[in-house]
C-alpha positions as a Markdown table, in Angstrom:
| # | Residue | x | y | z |
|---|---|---|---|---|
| 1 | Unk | 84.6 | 38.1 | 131.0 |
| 2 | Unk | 84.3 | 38.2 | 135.0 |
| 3 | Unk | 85.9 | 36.5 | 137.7 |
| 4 | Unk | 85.1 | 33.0 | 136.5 |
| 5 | Unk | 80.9 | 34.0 | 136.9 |
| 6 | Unk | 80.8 | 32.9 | 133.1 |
| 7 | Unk | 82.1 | 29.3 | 131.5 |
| 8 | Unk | 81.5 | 27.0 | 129.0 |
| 9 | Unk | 80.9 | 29.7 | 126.2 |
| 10 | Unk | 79.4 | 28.8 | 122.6 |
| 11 | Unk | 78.8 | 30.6 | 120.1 |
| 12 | Unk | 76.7 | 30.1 | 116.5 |
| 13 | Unk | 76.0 | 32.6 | 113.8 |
| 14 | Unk | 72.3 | 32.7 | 112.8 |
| 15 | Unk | 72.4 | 35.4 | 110.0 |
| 16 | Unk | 75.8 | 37.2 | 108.8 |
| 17 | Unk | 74.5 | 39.7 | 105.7 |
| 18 | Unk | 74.3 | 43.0 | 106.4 |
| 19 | Unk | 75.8 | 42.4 | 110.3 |
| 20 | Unk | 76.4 | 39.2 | 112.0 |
| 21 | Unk | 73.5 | 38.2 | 115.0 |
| 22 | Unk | 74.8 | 35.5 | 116.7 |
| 23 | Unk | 73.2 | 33.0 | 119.5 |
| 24 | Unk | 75.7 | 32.5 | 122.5 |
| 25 | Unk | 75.1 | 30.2 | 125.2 |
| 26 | Unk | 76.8 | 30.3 | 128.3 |
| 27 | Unk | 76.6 | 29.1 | 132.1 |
| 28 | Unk | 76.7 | 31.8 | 134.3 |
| 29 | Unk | 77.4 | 31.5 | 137.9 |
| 30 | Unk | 74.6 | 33.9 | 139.8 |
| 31 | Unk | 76.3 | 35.4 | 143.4 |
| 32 | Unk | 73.9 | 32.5 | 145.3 |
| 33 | Unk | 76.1 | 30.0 | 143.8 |
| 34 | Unk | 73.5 | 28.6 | 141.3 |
| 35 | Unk | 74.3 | 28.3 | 137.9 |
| 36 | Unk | 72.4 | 28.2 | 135.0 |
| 37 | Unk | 72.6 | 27.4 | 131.3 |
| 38 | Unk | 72.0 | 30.6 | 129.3 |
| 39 | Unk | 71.5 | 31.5 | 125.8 |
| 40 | Unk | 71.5 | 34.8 | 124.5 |
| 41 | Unk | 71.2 | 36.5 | 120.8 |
| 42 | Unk | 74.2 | 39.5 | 120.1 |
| 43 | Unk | 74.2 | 41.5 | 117.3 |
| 44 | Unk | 76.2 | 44.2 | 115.4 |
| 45 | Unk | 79.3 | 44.5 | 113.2 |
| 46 | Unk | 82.1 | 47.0 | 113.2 |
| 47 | Unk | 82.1 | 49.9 | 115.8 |
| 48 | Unk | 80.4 | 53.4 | 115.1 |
| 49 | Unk | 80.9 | 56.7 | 115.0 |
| 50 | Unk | 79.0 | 59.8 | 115.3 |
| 51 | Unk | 79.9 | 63.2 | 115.4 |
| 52 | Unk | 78.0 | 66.7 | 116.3 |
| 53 | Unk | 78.7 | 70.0 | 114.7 |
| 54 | Unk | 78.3 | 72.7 | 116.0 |
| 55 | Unk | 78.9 | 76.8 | 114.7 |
| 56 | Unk | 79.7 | 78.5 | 118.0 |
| 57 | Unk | 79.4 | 82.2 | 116.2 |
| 58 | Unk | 75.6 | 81.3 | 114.5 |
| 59 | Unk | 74.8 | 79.0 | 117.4 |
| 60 | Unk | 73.5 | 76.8 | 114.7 |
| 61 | Unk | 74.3 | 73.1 | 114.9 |
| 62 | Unk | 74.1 | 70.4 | 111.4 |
| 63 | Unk | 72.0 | 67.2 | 111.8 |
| 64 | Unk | 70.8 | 65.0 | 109.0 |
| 65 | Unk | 67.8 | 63.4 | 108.3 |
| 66 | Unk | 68.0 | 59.8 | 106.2 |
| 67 | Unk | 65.2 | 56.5 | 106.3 |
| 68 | Unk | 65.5 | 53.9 | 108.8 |
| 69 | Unk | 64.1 | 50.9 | 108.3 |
| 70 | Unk | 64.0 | 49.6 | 112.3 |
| 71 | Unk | 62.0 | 52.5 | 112.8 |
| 72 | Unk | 59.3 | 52.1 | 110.1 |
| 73 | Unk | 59.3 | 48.4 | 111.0 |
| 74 | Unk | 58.6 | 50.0 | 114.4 |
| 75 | Unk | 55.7 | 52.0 | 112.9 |
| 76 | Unk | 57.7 | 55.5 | 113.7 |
| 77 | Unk | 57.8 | 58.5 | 112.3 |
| 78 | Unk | 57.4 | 56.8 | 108.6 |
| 79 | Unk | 61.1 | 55.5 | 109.4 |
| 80 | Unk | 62.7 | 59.1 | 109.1 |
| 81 | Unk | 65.5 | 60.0 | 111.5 |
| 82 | Unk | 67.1 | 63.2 | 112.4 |
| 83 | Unk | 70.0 | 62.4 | 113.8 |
| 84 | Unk | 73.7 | 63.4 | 113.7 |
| 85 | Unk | 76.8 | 62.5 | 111.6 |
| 86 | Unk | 77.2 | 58.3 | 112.1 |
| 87 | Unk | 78.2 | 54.9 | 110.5 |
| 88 | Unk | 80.5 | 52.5 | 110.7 |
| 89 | Unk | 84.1 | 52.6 | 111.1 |
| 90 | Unk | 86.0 | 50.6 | 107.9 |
| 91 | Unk | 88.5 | 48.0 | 109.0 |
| 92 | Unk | 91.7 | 49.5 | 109.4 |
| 93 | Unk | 90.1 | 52.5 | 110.2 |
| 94 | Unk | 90.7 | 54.9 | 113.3 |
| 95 | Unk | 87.5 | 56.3 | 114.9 |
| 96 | Unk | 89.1 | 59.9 | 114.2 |
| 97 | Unk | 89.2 | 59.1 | 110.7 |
| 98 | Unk | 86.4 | 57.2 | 110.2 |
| 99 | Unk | 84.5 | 60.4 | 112.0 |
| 100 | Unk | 86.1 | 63.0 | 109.2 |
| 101 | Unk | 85.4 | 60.4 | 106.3 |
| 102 | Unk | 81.6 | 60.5 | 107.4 |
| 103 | Unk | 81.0 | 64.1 | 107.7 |
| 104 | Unk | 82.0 | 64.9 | 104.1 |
| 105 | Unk | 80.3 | 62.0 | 102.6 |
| 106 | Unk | 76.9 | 62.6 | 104.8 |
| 107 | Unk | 76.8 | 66.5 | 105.2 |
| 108 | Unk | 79.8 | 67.8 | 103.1 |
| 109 | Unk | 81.8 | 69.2 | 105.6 |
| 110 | Unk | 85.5 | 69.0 | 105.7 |
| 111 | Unk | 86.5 | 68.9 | 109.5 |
| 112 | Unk | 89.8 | 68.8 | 110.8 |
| 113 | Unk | 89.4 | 69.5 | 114.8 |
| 114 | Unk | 87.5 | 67.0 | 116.7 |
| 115 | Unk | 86.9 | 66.8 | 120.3 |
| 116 | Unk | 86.0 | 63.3 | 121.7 |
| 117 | Unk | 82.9 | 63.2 | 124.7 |
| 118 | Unk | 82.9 | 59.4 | 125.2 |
| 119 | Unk | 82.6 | 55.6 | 124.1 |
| 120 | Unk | 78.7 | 54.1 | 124.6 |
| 121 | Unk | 77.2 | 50.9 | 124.0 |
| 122 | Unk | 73.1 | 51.6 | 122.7 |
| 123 | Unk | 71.5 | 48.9 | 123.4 |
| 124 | Unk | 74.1 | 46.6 | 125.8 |
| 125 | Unk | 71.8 | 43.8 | 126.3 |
| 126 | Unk | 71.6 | 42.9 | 122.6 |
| 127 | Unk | 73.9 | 44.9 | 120.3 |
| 128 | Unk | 77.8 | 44.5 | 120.3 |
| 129 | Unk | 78.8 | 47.4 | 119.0 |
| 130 | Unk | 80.1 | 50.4 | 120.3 |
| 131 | Unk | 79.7 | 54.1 | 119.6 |
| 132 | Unk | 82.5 | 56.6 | 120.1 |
| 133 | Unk | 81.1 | 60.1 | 120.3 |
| 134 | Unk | 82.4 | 63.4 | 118.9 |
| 135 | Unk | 81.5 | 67.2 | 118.7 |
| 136 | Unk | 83.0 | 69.1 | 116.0 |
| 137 | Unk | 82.9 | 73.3 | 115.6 |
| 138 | Unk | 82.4 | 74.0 | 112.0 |
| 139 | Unk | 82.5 | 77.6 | 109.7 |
| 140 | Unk | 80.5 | 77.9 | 106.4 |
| 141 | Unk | 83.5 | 77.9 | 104.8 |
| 142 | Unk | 83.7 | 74.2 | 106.1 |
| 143 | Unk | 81.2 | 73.1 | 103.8 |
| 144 | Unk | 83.1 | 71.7 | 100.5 |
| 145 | Unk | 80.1 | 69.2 | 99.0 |
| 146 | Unk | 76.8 | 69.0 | 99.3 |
| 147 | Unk | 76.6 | 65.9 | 101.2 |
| 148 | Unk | 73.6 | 63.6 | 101.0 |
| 149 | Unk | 75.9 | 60.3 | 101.6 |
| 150 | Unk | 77.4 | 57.9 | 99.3 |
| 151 | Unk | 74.7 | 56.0 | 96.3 |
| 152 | Unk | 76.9 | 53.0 | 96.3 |
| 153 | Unk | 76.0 | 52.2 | 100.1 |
| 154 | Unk | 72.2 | 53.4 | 99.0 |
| 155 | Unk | 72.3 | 56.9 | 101.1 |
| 156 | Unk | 69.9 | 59.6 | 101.1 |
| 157 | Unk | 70.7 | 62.2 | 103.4 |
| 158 | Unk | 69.0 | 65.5 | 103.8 |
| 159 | Unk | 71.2 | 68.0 | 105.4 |
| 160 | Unk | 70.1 | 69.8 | 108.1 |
| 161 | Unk | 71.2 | 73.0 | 109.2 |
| 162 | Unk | 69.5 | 74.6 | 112.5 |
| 163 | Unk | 69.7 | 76.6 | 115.6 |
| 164 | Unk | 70.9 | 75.1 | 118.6 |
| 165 | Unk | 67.7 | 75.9 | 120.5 |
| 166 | Unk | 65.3 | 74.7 | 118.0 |
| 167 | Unk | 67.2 | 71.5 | 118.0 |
| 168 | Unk | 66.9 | 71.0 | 121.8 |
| 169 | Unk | 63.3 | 71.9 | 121.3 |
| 170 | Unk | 63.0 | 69.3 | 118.2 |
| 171 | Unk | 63.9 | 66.4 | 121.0 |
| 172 | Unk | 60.8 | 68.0 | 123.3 |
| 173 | Unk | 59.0 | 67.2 | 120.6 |
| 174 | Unk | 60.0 | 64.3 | 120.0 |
| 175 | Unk | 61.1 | 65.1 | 116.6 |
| 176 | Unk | 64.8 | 64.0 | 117.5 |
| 177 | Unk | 64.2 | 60.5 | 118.9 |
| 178 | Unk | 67.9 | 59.3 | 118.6 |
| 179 | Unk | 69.6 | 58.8 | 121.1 |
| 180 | Unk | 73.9 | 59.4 | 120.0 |
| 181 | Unk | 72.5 | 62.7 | 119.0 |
| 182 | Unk | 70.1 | 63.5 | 122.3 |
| 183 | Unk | 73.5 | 63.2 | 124.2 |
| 184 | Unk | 75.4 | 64.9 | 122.0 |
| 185 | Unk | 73.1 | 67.6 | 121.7 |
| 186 | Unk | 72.8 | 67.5 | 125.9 |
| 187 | Unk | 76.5 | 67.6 | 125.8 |
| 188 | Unk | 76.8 | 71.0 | 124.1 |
| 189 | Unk | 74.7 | 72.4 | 126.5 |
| 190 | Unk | 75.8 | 70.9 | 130.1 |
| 191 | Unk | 79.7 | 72.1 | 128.6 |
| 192 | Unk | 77.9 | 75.1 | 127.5 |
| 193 | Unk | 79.9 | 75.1 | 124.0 |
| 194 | Unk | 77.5 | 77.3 | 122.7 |
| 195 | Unk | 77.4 | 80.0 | 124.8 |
């Protein structure tokens, strides 16, 4: 926290089952010297991952498609995302690993080689967690499963192979609507990776 602008912190867990959202109360000292009691919701668990991979000799680039149940609770798109490689990094678990681990249980890929872009929060003003970002070049000969994600956390992932273009058109389209893989996707082609 910042240059004594925030004191007297509490914090109490409202709901801890699938991630904990907690309400925290503060006083924060605005720069006109007032200051005011706060109180804020935060929510999240561990930190995430998500990876993009990309074929630089077929130009094609693997996304996945699974349910999301904020979006149909949100009334979009029947809940279906297509997004990139993501989840949640296990305790004791690197994000470099945790990126590898995700990829062959969600797409059935074996990468080795992974090139980080950056560290994001989503959603600062209410989630915790933070995302670090990856691009990953993958051969056909990478693919060693056939991915779909893992029954015992309730996955079901459709793999989705495409061209780099269609996919940048799928987010004019607003058929790509996440955001990790908008920039990921904008990534490959400001670094021109698949030139």
């Amino acid at each position: 926290m910042t240059d004594n602008k925030i004191k007297n912190v509490t914090s109490k867990v409202l709901s801890n089952i699938w991630a904990k959202l907690e309400q925290v109360s503060f006083d924060f000292t605005f720069n006109n010297g007032k200051t005011e009691r706060l109180t804020h919701e935060v929510y999240g668990k561990a930190d995430g991952v998500a990876v993009l991979l990309y074929n630089p000799s077929t130009k094609k680039v693997v996304l996945s498609k699974q349910f999301r149940i904020p979006m149909y609770v949100a009334g979009v798109k029947n809940g279906f995302s297509i997004e990139v490689v993501g989840g949640s990094i296990d305790k004791n678990e690197s994000p470099e690993t945790s990126v590898i681990r995700e990829t062959k249980e969600e797409i059935g890929y074996n990468i080795s080689e992974i090139e980080k872009v950056t560290t994001v929060f989503l959603s600062p003003g209410l989630m915790r967690e933070q995302v670090h970002l990856y691009v990953a070049k993958y051969t056909n000969e990478d693919k060693v499963e056939s991915g779909g994600g893992l029954a015992e956390e309730s996955e079901e992932i459709t793999v989705l192979e495409t061209s780099f273009d269609e996919a940048l058109k799928m987010i004019e389209n607003k058929e790509i609507i996440d955001a990790r893989t908008i920039m990921l996707l904008y990534h490959l082609k400001v670094k021109n990776l698949l030139e």
